[in-house]
Coordinates of C-alpha atoms in Angstrom, one line a residue:
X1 CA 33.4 30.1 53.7
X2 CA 37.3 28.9 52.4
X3 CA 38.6 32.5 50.6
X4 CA 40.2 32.2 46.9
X5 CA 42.6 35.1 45.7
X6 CA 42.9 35.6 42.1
X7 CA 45.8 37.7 40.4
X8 CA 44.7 39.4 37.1
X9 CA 42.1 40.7 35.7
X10 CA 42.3 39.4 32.5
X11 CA 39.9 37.4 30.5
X12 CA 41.4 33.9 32.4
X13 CA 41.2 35.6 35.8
X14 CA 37.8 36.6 35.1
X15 CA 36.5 33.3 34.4
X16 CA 38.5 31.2 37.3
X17 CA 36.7 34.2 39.7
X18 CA 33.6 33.1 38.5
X19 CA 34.4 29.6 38.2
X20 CA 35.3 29.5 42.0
X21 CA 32.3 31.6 42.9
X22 CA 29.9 28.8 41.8
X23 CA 31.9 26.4 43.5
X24 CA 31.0 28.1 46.8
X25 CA 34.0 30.1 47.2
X26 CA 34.7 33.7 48.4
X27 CA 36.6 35.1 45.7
X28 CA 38.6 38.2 45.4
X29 CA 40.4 39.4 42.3
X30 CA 43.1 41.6 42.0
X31 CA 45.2 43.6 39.3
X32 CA 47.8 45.8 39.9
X33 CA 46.7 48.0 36.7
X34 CA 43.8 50.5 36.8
X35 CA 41.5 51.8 33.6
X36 CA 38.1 52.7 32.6
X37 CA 37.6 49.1 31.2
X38 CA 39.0 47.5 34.3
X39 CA 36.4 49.8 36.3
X40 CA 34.1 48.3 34.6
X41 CA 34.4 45.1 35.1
X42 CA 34.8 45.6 38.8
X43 CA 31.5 47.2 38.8
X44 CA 30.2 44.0 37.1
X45 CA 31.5 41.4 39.1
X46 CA 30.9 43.1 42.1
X47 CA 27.2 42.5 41.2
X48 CA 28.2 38.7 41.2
X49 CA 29.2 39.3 44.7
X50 CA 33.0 39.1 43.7
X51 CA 35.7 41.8 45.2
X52 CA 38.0 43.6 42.9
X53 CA 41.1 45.2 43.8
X54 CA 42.7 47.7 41.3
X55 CA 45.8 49.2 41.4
X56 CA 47.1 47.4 44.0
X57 CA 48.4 43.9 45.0
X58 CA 47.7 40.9 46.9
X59 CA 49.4 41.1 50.7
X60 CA 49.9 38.3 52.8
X61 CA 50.1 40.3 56.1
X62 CA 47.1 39.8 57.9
X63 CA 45.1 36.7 59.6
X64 CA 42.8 36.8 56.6
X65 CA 44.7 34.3 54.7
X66 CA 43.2 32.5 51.4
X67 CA 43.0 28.9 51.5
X68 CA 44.1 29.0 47.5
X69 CA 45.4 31.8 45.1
X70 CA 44.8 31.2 41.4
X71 CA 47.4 32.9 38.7
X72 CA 46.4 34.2 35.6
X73 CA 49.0 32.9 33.0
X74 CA 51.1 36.1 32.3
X75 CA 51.6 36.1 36.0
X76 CA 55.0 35.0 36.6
X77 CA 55.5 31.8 38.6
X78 CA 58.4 32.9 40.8
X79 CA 57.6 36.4 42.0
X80 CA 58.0 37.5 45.5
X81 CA 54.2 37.0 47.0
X82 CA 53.6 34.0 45.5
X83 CA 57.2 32.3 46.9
X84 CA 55.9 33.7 50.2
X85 CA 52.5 31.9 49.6
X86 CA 53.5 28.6 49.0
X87 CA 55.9 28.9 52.2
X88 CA 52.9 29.6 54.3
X89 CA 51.7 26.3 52.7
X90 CA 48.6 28.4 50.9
X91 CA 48.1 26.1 47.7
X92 CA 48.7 28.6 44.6
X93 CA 47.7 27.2 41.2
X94 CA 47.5 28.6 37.5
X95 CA 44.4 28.8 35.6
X96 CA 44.7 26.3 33.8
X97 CA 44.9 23.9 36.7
X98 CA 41.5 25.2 38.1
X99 CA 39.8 24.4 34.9
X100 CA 41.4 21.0 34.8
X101 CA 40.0 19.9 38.5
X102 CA 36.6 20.9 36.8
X103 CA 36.9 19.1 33.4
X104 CA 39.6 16.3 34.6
X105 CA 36.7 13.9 33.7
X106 CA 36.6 14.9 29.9
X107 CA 40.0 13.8 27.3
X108 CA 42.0 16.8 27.0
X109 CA 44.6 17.4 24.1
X110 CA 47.1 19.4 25.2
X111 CA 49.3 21.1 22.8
X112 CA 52.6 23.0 23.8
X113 CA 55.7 24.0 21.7
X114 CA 57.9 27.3 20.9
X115 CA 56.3 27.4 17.6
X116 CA 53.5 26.2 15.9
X117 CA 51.0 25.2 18.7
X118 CA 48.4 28.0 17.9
X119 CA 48.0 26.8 14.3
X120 CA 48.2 23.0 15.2
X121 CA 45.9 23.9 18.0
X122 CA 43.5 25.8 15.7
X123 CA 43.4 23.1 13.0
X124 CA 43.0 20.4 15.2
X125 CA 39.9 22.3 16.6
X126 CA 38.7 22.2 13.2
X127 CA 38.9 19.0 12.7
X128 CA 37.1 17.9 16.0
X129 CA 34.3 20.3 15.0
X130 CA 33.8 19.0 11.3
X131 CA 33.9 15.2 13.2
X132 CA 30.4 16.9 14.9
X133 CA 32.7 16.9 18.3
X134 CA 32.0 19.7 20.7
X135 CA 35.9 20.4 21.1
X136 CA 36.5 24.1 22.3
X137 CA 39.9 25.6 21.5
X138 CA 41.0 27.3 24.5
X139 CA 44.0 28.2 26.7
X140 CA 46.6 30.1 24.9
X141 CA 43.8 30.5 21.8
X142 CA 39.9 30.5 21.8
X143 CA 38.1 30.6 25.1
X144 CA 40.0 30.8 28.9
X145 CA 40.2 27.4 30.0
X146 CA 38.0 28.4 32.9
X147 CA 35.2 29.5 30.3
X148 CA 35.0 26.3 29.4
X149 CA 34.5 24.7 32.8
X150 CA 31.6 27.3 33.4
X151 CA 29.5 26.4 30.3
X152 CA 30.5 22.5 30.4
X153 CA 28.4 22.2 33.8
X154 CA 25.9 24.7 32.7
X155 CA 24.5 28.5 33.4
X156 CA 20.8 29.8 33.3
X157 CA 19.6 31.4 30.4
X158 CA 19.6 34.8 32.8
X159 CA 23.6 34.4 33.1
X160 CA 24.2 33.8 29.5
X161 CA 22.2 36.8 28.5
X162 CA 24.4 38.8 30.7
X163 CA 27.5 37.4 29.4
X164 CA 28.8 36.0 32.4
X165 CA 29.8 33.0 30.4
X166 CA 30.5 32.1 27.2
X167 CA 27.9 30.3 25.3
X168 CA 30.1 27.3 25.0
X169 CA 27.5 24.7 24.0
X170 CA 27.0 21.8 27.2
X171 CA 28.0 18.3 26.5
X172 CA 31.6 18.8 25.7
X173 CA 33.2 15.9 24.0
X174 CA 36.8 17.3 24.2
X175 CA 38.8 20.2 24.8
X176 CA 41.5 21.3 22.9
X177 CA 43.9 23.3 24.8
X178 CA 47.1 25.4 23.6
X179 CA 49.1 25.5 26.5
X180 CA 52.0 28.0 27.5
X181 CA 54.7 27.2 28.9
X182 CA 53.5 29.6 32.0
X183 CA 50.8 27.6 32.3
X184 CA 52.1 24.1 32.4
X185 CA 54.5 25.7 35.2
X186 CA 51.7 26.6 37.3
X187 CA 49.8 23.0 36.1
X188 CA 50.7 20.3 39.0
X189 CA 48.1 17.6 37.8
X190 CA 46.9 18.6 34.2
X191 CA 47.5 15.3 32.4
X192 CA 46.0 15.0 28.8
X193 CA 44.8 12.2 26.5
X194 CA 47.0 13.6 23.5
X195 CA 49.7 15.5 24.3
X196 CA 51.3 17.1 21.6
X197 CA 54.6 19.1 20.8
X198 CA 55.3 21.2 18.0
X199 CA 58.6 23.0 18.6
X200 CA 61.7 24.0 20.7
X201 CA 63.8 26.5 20.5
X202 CA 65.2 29.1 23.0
X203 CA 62.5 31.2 23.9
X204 CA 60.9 32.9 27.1
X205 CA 64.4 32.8 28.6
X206 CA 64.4 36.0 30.6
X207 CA 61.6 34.1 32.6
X208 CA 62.2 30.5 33.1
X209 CA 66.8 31.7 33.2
X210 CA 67.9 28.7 31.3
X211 CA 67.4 26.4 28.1
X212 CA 67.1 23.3 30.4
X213 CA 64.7 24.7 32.7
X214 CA 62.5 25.8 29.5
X215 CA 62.6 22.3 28.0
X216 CA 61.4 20.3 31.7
X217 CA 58.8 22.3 31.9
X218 CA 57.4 21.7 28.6
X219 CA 58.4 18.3 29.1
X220 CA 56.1 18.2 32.3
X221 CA 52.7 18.7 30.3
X222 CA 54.4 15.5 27.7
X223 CA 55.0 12.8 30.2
X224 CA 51.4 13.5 31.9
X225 CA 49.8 12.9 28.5
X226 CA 48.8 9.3 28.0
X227 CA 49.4 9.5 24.4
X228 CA 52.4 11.8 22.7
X229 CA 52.8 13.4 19.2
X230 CA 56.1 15.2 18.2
X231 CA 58.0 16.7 15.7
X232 CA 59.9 14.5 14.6
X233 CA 61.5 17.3 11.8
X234 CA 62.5 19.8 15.0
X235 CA 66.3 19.4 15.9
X236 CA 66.1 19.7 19.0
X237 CA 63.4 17.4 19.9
X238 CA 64.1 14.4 17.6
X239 CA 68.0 14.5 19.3
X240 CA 66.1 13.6 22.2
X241 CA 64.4 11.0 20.3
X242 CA 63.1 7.2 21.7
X243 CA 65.9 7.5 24.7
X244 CA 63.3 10.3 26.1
X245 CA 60.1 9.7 24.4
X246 CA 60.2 5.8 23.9
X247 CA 56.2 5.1 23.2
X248 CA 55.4 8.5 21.4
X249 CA 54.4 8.9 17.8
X250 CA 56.8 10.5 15.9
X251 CA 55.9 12.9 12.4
X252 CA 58.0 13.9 9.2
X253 CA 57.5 16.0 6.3
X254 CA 60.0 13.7 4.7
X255 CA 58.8 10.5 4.7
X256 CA 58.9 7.1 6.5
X257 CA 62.9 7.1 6.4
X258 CA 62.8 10.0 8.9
X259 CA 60.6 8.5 11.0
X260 CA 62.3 8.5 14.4
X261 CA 59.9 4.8 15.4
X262 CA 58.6 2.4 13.4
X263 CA 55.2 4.2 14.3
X264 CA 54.1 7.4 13.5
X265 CA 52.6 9.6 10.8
X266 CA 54.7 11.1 7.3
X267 CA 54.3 12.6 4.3
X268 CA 54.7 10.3 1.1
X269 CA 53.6 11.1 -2.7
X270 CA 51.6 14.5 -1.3
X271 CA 49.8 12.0 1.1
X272 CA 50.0 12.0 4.9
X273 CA 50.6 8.3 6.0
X274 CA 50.0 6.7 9.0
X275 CA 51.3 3.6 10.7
X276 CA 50.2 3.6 14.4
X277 CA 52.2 0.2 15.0
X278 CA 55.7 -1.2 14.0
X279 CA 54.0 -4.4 12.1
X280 CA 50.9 -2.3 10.9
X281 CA 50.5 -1.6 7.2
X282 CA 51.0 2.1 6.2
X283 CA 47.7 4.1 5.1
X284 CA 47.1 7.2 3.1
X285 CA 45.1 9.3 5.0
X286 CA 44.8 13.0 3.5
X287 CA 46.5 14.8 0.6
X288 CA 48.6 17.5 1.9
X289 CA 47.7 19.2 -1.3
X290 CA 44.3 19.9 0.6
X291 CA 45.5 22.5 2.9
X292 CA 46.0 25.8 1.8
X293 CA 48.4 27.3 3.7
X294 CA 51.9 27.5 2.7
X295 CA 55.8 25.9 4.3
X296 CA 57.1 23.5 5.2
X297 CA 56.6 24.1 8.8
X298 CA 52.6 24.2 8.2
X299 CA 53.2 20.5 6.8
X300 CA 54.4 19.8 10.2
X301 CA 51.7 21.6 11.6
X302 CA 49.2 19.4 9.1
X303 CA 51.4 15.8 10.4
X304 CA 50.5 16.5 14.3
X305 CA 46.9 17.6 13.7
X306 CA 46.3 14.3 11.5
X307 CA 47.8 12.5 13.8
X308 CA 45.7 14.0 16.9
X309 CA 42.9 13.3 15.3
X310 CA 43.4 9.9 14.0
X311 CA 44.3 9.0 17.9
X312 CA 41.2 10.5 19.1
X313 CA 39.5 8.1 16.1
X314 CA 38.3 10.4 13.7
X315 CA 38.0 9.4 10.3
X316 CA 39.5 10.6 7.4
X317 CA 36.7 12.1 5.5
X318 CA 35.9 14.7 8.3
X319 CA 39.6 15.0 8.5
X320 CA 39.6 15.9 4.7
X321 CA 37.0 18.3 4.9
X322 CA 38.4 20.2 8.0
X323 CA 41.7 20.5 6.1
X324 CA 39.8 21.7 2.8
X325 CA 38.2 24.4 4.6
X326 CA 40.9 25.4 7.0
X327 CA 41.7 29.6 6.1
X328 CA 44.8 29.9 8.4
X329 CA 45.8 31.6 12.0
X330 CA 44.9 35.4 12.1
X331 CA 48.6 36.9 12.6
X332 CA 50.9 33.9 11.2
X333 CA 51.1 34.5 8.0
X334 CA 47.8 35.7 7.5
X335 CA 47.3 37.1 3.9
X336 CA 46.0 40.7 4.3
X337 CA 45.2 42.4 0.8
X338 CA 46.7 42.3 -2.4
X339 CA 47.6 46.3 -3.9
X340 CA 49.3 46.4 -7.2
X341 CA 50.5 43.2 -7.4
X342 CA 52.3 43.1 -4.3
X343 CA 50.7 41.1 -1.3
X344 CA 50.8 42.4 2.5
X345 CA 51.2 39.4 4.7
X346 CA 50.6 39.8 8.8
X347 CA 52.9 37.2 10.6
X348 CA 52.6 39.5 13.9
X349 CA 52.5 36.7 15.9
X350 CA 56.4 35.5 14.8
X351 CA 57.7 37.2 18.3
X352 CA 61.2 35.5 18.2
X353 CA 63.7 34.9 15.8
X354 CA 63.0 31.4 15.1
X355 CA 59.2 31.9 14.0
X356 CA 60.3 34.7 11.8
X357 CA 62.6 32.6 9.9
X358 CA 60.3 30.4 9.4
X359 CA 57.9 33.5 8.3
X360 CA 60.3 35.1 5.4
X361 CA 61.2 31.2 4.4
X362 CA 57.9 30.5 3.2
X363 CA 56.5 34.1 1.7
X364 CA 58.3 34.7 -2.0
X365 CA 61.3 36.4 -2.9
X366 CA 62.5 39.4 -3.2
X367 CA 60.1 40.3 0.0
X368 CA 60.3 43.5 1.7
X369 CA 60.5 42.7 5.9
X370 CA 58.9 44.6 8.5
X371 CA 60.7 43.9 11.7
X372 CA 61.4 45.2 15.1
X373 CA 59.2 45.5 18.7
X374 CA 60.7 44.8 22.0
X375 CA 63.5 42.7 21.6
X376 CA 64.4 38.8 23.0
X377 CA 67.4 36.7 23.9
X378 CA 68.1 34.0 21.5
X379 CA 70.2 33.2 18.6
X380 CA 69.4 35.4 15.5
X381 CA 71.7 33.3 13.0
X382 CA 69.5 31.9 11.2
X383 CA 66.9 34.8 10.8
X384 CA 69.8 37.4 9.8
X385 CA 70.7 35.0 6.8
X386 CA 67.0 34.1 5.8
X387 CA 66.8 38.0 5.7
X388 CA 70.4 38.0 3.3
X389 CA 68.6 35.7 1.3
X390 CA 65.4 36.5 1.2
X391 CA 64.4 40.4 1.5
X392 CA 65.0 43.2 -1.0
X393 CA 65.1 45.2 2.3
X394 CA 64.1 45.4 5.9
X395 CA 61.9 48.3 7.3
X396 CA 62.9 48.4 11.0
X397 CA 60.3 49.8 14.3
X398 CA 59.9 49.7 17.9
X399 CA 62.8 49.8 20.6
X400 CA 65.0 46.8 18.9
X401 CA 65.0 49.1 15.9
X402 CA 69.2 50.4 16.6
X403 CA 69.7 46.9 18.0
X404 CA 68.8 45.2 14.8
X405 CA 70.4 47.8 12.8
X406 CA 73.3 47.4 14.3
X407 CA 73.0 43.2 14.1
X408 CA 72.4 43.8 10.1
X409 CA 75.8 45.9 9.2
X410 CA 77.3 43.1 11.1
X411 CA 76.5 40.9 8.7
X412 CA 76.8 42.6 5.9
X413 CA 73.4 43.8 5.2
X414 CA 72.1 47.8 4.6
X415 CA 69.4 47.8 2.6
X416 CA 67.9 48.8 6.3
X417 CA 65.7 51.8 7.2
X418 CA 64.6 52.5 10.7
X419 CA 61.0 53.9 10.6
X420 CA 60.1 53.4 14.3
X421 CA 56.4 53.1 13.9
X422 CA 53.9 51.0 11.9
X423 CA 52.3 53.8 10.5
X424 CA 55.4 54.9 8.9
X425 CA 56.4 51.2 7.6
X426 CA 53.2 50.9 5.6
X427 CA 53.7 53.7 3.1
X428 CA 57.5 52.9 2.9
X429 CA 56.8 49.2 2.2
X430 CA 54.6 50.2 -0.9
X431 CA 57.1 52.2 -2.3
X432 CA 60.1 49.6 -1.5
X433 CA 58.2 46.7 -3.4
X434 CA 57.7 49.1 -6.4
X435 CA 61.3 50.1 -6.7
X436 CA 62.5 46.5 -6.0
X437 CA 59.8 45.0 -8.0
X438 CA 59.1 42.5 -4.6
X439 CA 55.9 40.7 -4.6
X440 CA 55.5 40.4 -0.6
X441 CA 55.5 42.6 2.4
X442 CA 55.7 40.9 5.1
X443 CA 55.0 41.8 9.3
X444 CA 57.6 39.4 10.5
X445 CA 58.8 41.3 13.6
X446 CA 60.7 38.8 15.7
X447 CA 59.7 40.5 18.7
X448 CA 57.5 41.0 21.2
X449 CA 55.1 44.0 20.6
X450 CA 55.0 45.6 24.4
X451 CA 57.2 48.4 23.9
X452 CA 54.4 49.8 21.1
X453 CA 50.8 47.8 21.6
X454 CA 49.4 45.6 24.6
X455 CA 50.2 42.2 22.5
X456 CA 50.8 41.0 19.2
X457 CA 47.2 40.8 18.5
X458 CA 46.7 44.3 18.9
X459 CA 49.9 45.0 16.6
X460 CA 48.6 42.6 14.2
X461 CA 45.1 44.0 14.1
X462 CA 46.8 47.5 13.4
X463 CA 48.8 46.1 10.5
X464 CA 46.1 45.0 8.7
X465 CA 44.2 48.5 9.3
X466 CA 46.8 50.3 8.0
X467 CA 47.1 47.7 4.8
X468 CA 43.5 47.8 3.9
X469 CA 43.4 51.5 4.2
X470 CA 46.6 52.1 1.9
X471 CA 45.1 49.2 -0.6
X472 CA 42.1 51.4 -0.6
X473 CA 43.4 54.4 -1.1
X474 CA 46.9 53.7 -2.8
X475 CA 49.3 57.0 -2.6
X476 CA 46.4 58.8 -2.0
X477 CA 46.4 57.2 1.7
X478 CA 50.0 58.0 2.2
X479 CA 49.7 61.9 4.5
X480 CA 46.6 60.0 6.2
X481 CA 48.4 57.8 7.2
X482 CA 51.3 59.5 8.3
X483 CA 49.4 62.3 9.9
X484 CA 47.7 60.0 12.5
X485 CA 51.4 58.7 13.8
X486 CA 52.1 62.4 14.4

């Protein structure tokens, strides 16, 4: 029996372990981290005849040598063992790839960008599902990509109830994938009917070293699509323009005279158009009214999802309804409560400097800022003058807190306090929108989250505890609160 390898047990490694276990595989997973939940699931898939190795790494020193090594997506691409691998000639794919082979039969829209590709992705889900297509969302949002490979071929009633896959429906029309830059990295032959690209800007740098190297690997997942969407309102991508991207359809949020080709979709009179050919007439297809969500860049969003779906042939009536019902991206500007007047808005998910520009650009003004985490490379212009603009003041946590404090009386700005933790932001915040009379506080950290919480999720979820707890309690929360960060 060939051997498989898998590298982290995470909710993709899972599923590509289980994935290759039904394709007649032996399959053993690994994870250099060790907990009582990661017990756990060793205990569980070893009942599923599957081999689980915590606390310790894959070794390629013996004659025991897989035939193929899977990657989990926060795996990085060029470490030490998997170099090694690929020199012995062992084939060493990501996740995502797996799942591909499997559902390579089925149109695929991929969706990548620095920015923007989980709320595109999300919306475009929703409009599949209210076109009564069985579109999963998965990848980078939703379901592993290899969860969707298990149920698309089908379990036994037996497995489901066990919860060894998801209970994706059978019969998938399409899937929708958010894709990571990781994971088109570690994609050789994933090639979708739609690709789309919503952003880029420098991001993930300390991984793929430079700007260039960033932007062809994004690139890859684009010139393996058969059909291409892109922003045509993001600088850096529409300098590239028809020289790079000659047959792709090109969006605006300001109308047909941006367009970068005579085809593409825009916004004209609170109407998304679309013209899908240079002699085609123009035709209204949705107000932009009908979404709820706020910014420009959400517009953008609203252009790329359209035109997805109008490529994939939906019609415009499940399009409207989709759009009508769409609530928004849990952690990108994610309204949490209202208290006293002043809303609490989680944008945990804005984890560079560029998303939380974007994030204080479209929330009302005077707005107090919660920022700060673990700290990335990239240009911080732009955010440090939104912020000048923008915020009445700026409530500063996690490691980048001296960093940005620093950054701030650079530029001019101290109406700064460093508070370290989230617990201590939350009662701060109240009492900073109350004195500056600021209707928004807003979680826009421009960071990652791992020096405090496992991801941004997880730093999101607990911004949103803390808010509904001080909305329920007002200043009558505010020693709780404080006493649990002790």
């Amino acid at each position: 029996m060939s051997k498989a390898h898998v590298i982290g047990l995470g909710k993709s490694g899972v599923a590509a372990a289980r994935l290759l276990k039904r394709e007649g595989w032996e399959v053993e997973l690994s994870d250099g981290n060790t907990s009582e939940t990661l017990l756990e699931q060793q205990q569980e898939l070893a009942a599923e005849q599957i081999t689980v190795k915590l606390g310790q790494s894959l070794e390629l020193n013996d004659d025991n040598l897989p035939q193929l090594i899977v990657v989990s997506p926060g795996v990085p691409w060029d470490i030490p063992i998997l170099i090694k691998a690929r020199q012995l000639g062992i084939e060493t794919i990501g996740e995502m790839e797996l799942a591909w082979r499997n559902l390579r039969s089925l149109p695929w829209v991929g969706i990548t960008g620095t920015n923007g590709k989980t709320t595109t992705t999300a919306l475009i889900a929703a409009i599949f599902k209210a076109a009564e297509l069985n579109a999963p969302a998965c990848g980078n949002i939703g379901y592993a990509a290899s969860e969707v490979a298990l149920s698309d071929r089908g379990q036994g009633t037996g497995d489901r109830e066990r919860g060894r896959v998801t209970p994706i429906q059978n019969c998938i029309d399409w899937v929708i994938a958010e894709v990571s830059s990781y994971q088109i990295e570690s994609s050789s032959s994933l090639a979708p009917r739609i690709g789309v690209w919503t952003t880029f800007t420098p991001d993930h740098l300390s991984r793929h070293k430079t700007l260039e190297n960033y932007y062809n690997i994004k690139a890859k997942l684009l010139r393996q699509s058969e059909l291409q969407v892109f922003n045509g309102d993001d600088a850096y991508l529409s300098q590239q323009g028809l020289n790079a991207w000659p047959n792709a359809y090109w969006t605006s949020v300001k109308g047909k005279d941006f367009l970068i080709s005579e085809k593409g979709f825009y916004i004209e009179d609170d109407w998304v158009v679309e013209k899908l050919t240079g002699t085609s007439a123009p035709e209204p297809i949705v107000k932009v009214s009908t979404l709820r969500m706020v910014g420009e860049h959400n517009q953008q969003n609203l252009l790329m999802a359209v035109a997805t779906a109008r490529l994939a042939g939906i019609n415009r009536d499940a399009i409207a309804l989709a759009i009508s019902e769409f609530p928004g991206v849990a952690h990108r500007l994610e309204h949490i409560c209202t208290w006293e007047g002043i809303d609490f808005i989680n944008d945990s998910k804005a984890t560079n400097y560029d998303a939380a520009e974007v994030g204080l650009a479209s929330v009302k003004s005077p707005a107090i800022l919660i920022a700060g985490g673990e700290a990335k490379a990239g240009d911080d212009s732009g955010w440090l003058a939104q912020i000048q603009t923008k915020a009445a003041a700026v409530l500063l946590i996690g490691s980048a807190a001296p960093a940005f404090a620093q950054r701030l009386q650079e530029v001019g700005y101290y109406s700064y306090h460093i508070v370290e933790t989230m617990e201590k932001a939350i009662p701060k915040s109240a009492e900073l929108a109350k004195e500056y009379q600021a209707p928004v506080v807003l979680l826009s950290p421009a960071c990652a989250s791992f020096d405090q919480y496992p991801n941004f999720e997880v730093r999101g979820d607990r911004f949103r505890e803390l808010c509904l707890a001080w909305a329920a309690g007002g200043k009558l929360q505010h020693n709780l609160i404080l006493s649990s960060s002790l």
